Coordinates of C-alpha atoms and ligand atoms in Angstrom, one line a residue:
M1 CA -58.4 103.9 252.2
K2 CA -57.6 105.3 255.7
K3 CA -54.1 103.8 255.4
F4 CA -53.6 105.3 252.0
L5 CA -54.6 108.8 253.3
A6 CA -52.3 108.5 256.2
I7 CA -49.4 107.6 253.9
L8 CA -50.3 110.4 251.6
M9 CA -50.3 112.9 254.5
A10 CA -47.0 111.6 255.8
V11 CA -45.4 112.0 252.3
M12 CA -46.8 115.5 252.0
M13 CA -45.5 116.5 255.4
V14 CA -42.0 115.3 254.5
L15 CA -42.1 117.2 251.2
L16 CA -43.2 120.3 253.1
A17 CA -40.4 120.0 255.6
V18 CA -37.8 119.5 252.9
G19 CA -39.2 122.6 251.1
C20 CA -39.0 124.7 254.3
G21 CA -35.4 123.7 255.2
G22 CA -33.9 124.3 251.7
D23 CA -32.5 127.6 250.5
K24 CA -35.2 128.1 247.9
D25 CA -38.9 127.6 247.4
P26 CA -39.0 124.6 244.9
A27 CA -42.0 126.1 243.2
D28 CA -40.1 129.3 242.5
P29 CA -36.3 128.9 242.7
A30 CA -35.8 132.7 242.3
A31 CA -37.8 133.5 245.4
P32 CA -36.0 134.0 248.7
N33 CA -36.4 131.5 251.5
T34 CA -38.8 133.4 253.7
D35 CA -38.5 130.7 256.3
L36 CA -34.9 131.6 257.3
K37 CA -35.1 133.1 260.8
L38 CA -32.0 134.7 262.3
N39 CA -31.3 135.7 265.8
V40 CA -29.1 138.7 265.8
G41 CA -26.9 139.7 268.8
T42 CA -26.4 143.4 269.4
G43 CA -25.8 145.4 272.6
G44 CA -27.8 147.3 275.3
S45 CA -31.3 148.5 274.1
T46 CA -30.3 152.2 274.3
G47 CA -26.9 151.7 272.5
T48 CA -26.1 152.1 268.8
Y49 CA -25.7 148.4 268.0
Y50 CA -29.4 147.8 268.9
A51 CA -30.8 150.8 267.2
Y52 CA -28.8 150.5 264.0
T53 CA -29.2 146.7 263.7
N54 CA -33.0 147.1 264.0
V55 CA -32.8 149.5 261.0
V56 CA -30.6 147.0 259.1
G57 CA -32.9 144.1 260.0
T58 CA -35.9 145.9 258.4
T59 CA -34.0 146.7 255.2
L60 CA -32.6 143.1 254.9
N61 CA -36.0 141.6 255.6
A62 CA -37.6 143.7 252.8
A63 CA -35.0 142.6 250.4
T64 CA -34.5 138.9 251.3
G65 CA -37.7 137.8 253.0
Y66 CA -35.6 136.4 255.9
S67 CA -36.7 137.4 259.5
F68 CA -34.2 139.2 261.8
N69 CA -34.9 138.8 265.5
V70 CA -32.8 141.7 266.8
L71 CA -31.8 140.9 270.4
S72 CA -30.5 143.2 273.2
T73 CA -27.3 141.7 274.7
G74 CA -24.2 142.6 276.8
G75 CA -22.3 143.6 273.6
S76 CA -19.3 142.2 271.6
V77 CA -18.1 139.5 274.0
A78 CA -21.6 138.1 274.6
N79 CA -22.3 138.2 270.9
I80 CA -19.3 136.2 269.9
N81 CA -19.8 133.6 272.6
G82 CA -23.5 133.5 271.6
I83 CA -22.6 132.6 268.0
E84 CA -20.3 129.9 269.3
D85 CA -23.0 128.5 271.5
G86 CA -25.6 128.6 268.6
D87 CA -27.7 131.3 270.3
Y88 CA -27.2 133.8 267.5
N89 CA -26.8 133.4 263.7
M90 CA -25.5 136.9 263.2
A91 CA -24.1 139.7 265.4
I92 CA -22.4 143.1 265.4
V93 CA -19.1 143.4 267.2
Q94 CA -16.0 145.5 267.8
N95 CA -13.1 144.5 265.6
D96 CA -10.6 144.4 268.5
T97 CA -12.8 141.9 270.4
M98 CA -13.4 139.9 267.3
I99 CA -9.7 139.6 266.5
K100 CA -8.8 138.7 270.1
A101 CA -11.6 136.0 270.2
Y102 CA -10.5 134.4 267.0
N103 CA -6.8 134.4 267.9
N104 CA -7.1 133.4 271.6
L105 CA -5.6 136.8 272.7
D106 CA -8.2 137.3 275.5
P107 CA -8.4 134.1 277.4
K108 CA -10.4 135.7 280.2
N109 CA -13.4 136.3 277.9
F110 CA -12.7 133.6 275.4
P111 CA -10.9 130.6 277.1
T112 CA -10.5 128.8 273.7
P113 CA -10.2 130.3 270.2
I114 CA -13.6 131.0 268.7
T115 CA -13.6 130.2 265.0
S116 CA -17.3 129.4 264.4
F117 CA -18.0 132.8 262.8
S118 CA -16.8 134.8 259.8
V119 CA -17.1 138.4 258.5
M120 CA -20.1 139.7 256.7
G121 CA -18.9 143.3 256.5
E122 CA -17.5 146.3 258.4
V123 CA -20.1 148.9 258.7
Y124 CA -19.1 152.0 260.8
S125 CA -16.6 153.4 263.3
E126 CA -17.3 153.2 267.0
V127 CA -15.7 155.8 269.3
V128 CA -14.6 155.7 272.9
Q129 CA -17.0 158.1 274.6
I130 CA -16.4 159.2 278.2
V131 CA -19.5 161.0 279.6
V132 CA -19.2 163.2 282.7
A133 CA -21.9 164.9 284.8
G134 CA -22.0 168.6 283.9
S135 CA -21.7 169.6 287.6
L136 CA -18.0 168.4 287.5
K137 CA -17.0 170.6 284.6
D138 CA -14.6 172.7 286.8
T139 CA -13.0 169.8 288.6
V140 CA -12.8 167.0 286.0
K141 CA -10.9 168.3 283.0
T142 CA -8.9 165.3 282.0
I143 CA -9.3 161.5 282.4
A144 CA -6.7 161.6 285.2
D145 CA -9.2 163.8 287.2
L146 CA -11.6 160.8 287.4
K147 CA -9.5 159.5 290.3
G148 CA -11.6 159.0 293.4
L149 CA -14.9 159.2 291.5
R150 CA -17.7 156.7 290.7
V151 CA -17.1 155.5 287.1
S152 CA -18.8 152.9 285.0
V153 CA -16.5 151.0 282.6
G154 CA -19.4 149.3 280.8
D155 CA -21.0 145.9 281.0
A156 CA -18.8 143.1 282.5
G157 CA -17.0 141.5 279.6
S158 CA -18.1 144.0 277.0
G159 CA -15.8 145.5 274.3
T160 CA -16.3 148.8 276.2
E161 CA -14.9 147.4 279.4
A162 CA -11.7 146.3 277.8
N163 CA -11.2 149.7 276.2
S164 CA -12.1 151.8 279.3
I165 CA -9.8 149.9 281.7
A166 CA -6.9 150.2 279.3
I167 CA -7.4 154.0 278.8
L168 CA -7.8 154.6 282.6
E169 CA -4.6 152.7 283.2
A170 CA -2.9 154.8 280.5
Y171 CA -3.8 157.8 282.7
G172 CA -2.3 156.2 285.8
I173 CA -5.6 155.1 287.3
D174 CA -5.7 151.6 288.8
T175 CA -9.4 150.7 288.3
T176 CA -9.3 148.3 291.3
K177 CA -8.5 151.0 293.8
D178 CA -8.3 154.5 292.4
I179 CA -12.0 154.7 291.3
T180 CA -15.3 153.3 292.5
M181 CA -15.6 151.1 289.5
Q182 CA -19.0 150.0 288.3
N183 CA -20.0 147.6 285.5
L184 CA -23.2 149.2 284.1
S185 CA -24.8 149.0 280.7
V186 CA -25.1 152.3 278.9
G187 CA -28.8 152.6 279.8
N188 CA -28.1 151.9 283.5
S189 CA -25.2 154.3 283.4
A190 CA -27.4 157.1 282.1
D191 CA -30.1 156.4 284.7
A192 CA -27.5 156.3 287.5
M193 CA -26.0 159.6 286.4
K194 CA -29.5 161.2 286.3
D195 CA -30.1 159.9 289.8
G196 CA -26.8 161.5 291.0
K197 CA -25.3 158.0 291.7
L198 CA -22.6 158.1 289.0
D199 CA -20.0 160.7 288.0
A200 CA -18.8 159.3 284.7
F201 CA -19.2 156.4 282.3
F202 CA -17.4 155.0 279.3
F203 CA -19.2 153.6 276.2
T204 CA -17.5 152.5 273.0
S205 CA -20.2 152.9 270.4
G206 CA -21.2 154.7 267.2
A207 CA -22.1 158.3 267.9
P208 CA -24.7 159.6 268.4
T209 CA -25.7 157.0 270.9
T210 CA -29.4 157.1 271.9
A211 CA -28.7 156.8 275.7
I212 CA -26.3 159.8 275.6
T213 CA -28.5 162.0 273.4
E214 CA -31.4 161.3 275.7
L215 CA -29.4 161.9 278.9
A216 CA -28.3 165.3 277.5
T217 CA -31.9 166.4 277.3
A218 CA -32.4 165.6 281.0
M219 CA -29.2 167.1 282.5
D220 CA -25.9 168.8 281.6
V221 CA -23.2 166.4 280.4
Y222 CA -19.9 166.7 278.5
L223 CA -17.4 164.3 277.0
L224 CA -13.7 164.0 277.9
S225 CA -11.0 164.0 275.2
I226 CA -8.2 161.4 275.1
S227 CA -4.9 163.4 274.6
D228 CA -3.0 163.0 271.4
D229 CA 0.0 161.3 273.0
V230 CA -2.1 158.8 275.0
S231 CA -4.1 158.0 271.8
S232 CA -0.8 157.4 269.9
A233 CA 0.5 155.1 272.7
F234 CA -2.8 153.2 272.9
I235 CA -2.9 152.7 269.1
E236 CA 0.6 151.4 269.1
A237 CA 0.2 149.1 272.2
N238 CA -3.1 147.7 270.8
K239 CA -1.7 146.7 267.4
I240 CA -2.7 143.1 266.7
G241 CA -0.4 141.2 264.3
G242 CA 1.3 144.5 263.4
Y243 CA -2.1 145.9 262.3
E244 CA -3.5 149.1 263.8
V245 CA -7.0 148.2 265.1
F246 CA -7.7 151.6 266.6
S247 CA -7.3 155.0 265.0
K248 CA -7.7 158.7 266.2
M249 CA -11.2 160.1 265.7
N250 CA -13.2 163.1 266.7
I251 CA -16.7 163.4 268.1
T252 CA -18.4 166.6 266.8
H253 CA -21.2 169.0 267.3
D254 CA -23.0 167.2 264.4
Q255 CA -23.2 164.1 266.6
Y256 CA -24.1 165.8 269.9
A257 CA -25.4 169.4 270.0
F258 CA -23.8 169.8 273.5
I259 CA -20.3 169.6 271.9
P260 CA -19.2 173.2 270.9
E261 CA -18.8 173.5 267.1
D262 CA -15.2 174.8 267.5
A263 CA -14.1 172.2 270.1
P264 CA -14.6 168.6 268.9
V265 CA -13.8 165.9 271.4
T266 CA -10.6 163.9 270.4
T267 CA -10.8 160.1 271.0
I268 CA -10.0 156.8 269.5
G269 CA -12.2 154.6 267.3
V270 CA -12.6 151.0 266.2
T271 CA -14.7 149.5 263.5
A272 CA -18.0 147.7 264.1
T273 CA -18.4 144.6 262.0
F274 CA -21.3 142.3 261.2
I275 CA -20.3 138.7 261.7
V276 CA -22.3 135.5 260.9
S277 CA -22.2 131.9 261.9
N278 CA -20.3 129.7 259.6
D279 CA -23.4 127.5 259.5
L280 CA -25.3 129.9 257.3
S281 CA -25.3 129.0 253.7
E282 CA -23.4 130.8 251.0
E283 CA -26.6 131.8 249.3
S284 CA -28.2 133.3 252.4
V285 CA -25.2 135.4 253.3
Y286 CA -24.7 136.5 249.7
N287 CA -28.3 137.8 249.7
M288 CA -27.9 139.5 253.1
T289 CA -24.6 141.1 252.1
K290 CA -26.0 142.4 248.8
A291 CA -29.1 143.7 250.6
L292 CA -27.0 145.5 253.2
W293 CA -24.9 147.4 250.7
E294 CA -27.7 148.0 248.2
G295 CA -29.9 149.2 251.0
K296 CA -27.3 151.5 252.6
D297 CA -29.0 154.8 251.7
E298 CA -32.2 153.6 253.3
I299 CA -30.3 152.4 256.3
A300 CA -28.6 155.9 256.6
L301 CA -32.1 157.5 256.7
G302 CA -32.9 155.2 259.7
H303 CA -29.7 155.8 261.7
A304 CA -27.0 158.5 261.4
V305 CA -24.1 156.0 261.6
G306 CA -25.4 154.5 258.4
T307 CA -24.2 157.6 256.5
S308 CA -20.6 156.5 256.9
M309 CA -21.2 153.0 255.4
D310 CA -18.9 152.4 252.4
V311 CA -18.6 149.1 250.7
K312 CA -14.9 149.9 249.9
N313 CA -14.2 149.6 253.7
A314 CA -16.2 146.4 254.1
V315 CA -13.3 144.1 254.6
I316 CA -10.2 146.2 255.2
T317 CA -9.6 146.1 258.9
I318 CA -10.6 142.5 259.9
G319 CA -7.1 141.1 260.5
N320 CA -7.0 137.4 259.7
I321 CA -10.7 136.7 260.2
P322 CA -12.2 134.9 257.2
V323 CA -14.9 136.5 255.2
H324 CA -18.0 134.3 254.8
P325 CA -18.0 132.7 251.3
G326 CA -21.4 134.3 250.6
A327 CA -20.1 137.8 251.5
A328 CA -16.9 137.2 249.6
K329 CA -18.9 136.3 246.5
Y330 CA -20.6 139.7 246.7
Y331 CA -17.4 141.7 247.4
T332 CA -15.7 140.0 244.5
E333 CA -18.6 140.9 242.2
V334 CA -18.5 144.6 243.2
G335 CA -14.6 144.6 243.0
V336 CA -13.7 145.3 246.6
M337 CA -12.1 141.9 247.3
Ligands
LIG1 N1 -19.1 148.3 271.4 C1 -19.9 148.0 272.5 C2 -19.5 146.7 273.1 O1 -19.4 145.7 272.5 C3 -21.4 148.1 272.3 C4 -21.8 149.3 271.5 C5 -23.3 149.5 271.2 O2 -24.1 148.8 271.8 O3 -23.6 150.4 270.4 O4 -19.2 146.7 274.3

């Protein structure tokens, strides 16, 4: 009898394990697999990736039943390497970083091509933000005036760092000797500026960014513009495969109250895209993609960058990166692919 019970228990445990690992509850094939737990790579905890993805995670969880463990990370480079290493199942990244990783165009951050991910959908535009301490308003009027100052170019290996160094160089600043360069996250940059230890910092991110909004309540800050000719040259020089990854964009009073209504800041932008591990099933990614776009109004209520989400733009600037089959199924259904 004991032996029979032991065999029965073992059989039940195997059945249970099979049920958990599959895409569906065998008792109710229409029910979502609530056992799917995803680790999601974002950025610094006071950046836009983290705040926005938390909102998205809540919406996706309500629609799919999957759990989204939204993690603070160093940003795009760390996220892509994290998917490759199996640490994350999903992440949000800058398109320029993503395209370079996939095509082996940035061997410093990605020694070999990373092809273990695919696109779930482009969600909003990130802008290059250059924040300067208000006390420097009369002396620092253009990016060239940052010469000799203490400037953070973003986390080491972040998408922000790559953009900042290229822009400073376009203004004739050699980051190894013309500035006191620091590699700080956006949160640490804001703290250092508050403490009088930093003059300016870069952050490529969706605006408004929590850390910048909060900093502006504690002290006077302003943003520097990138001139029209430097923007044009940057866009041209950073074309990947003939495709313009960057575009000219403005940051306005609507995003930060400290920007005058009649004087928007001119800068460049790049798209932020959700990517997923190729290991995720077609069904899971289909459900997540559908929940993302059907939940876009709710997401917009949770974070301002959500207001610019448009499914028509979901797969237009991704270069040669494959769209995950589950996402592609949804985009085909709604006629955008
Ligand atoms: N785009 C930034 C990066 O990857 C992070 C932006 C954010 O956290 O909002 O470097």
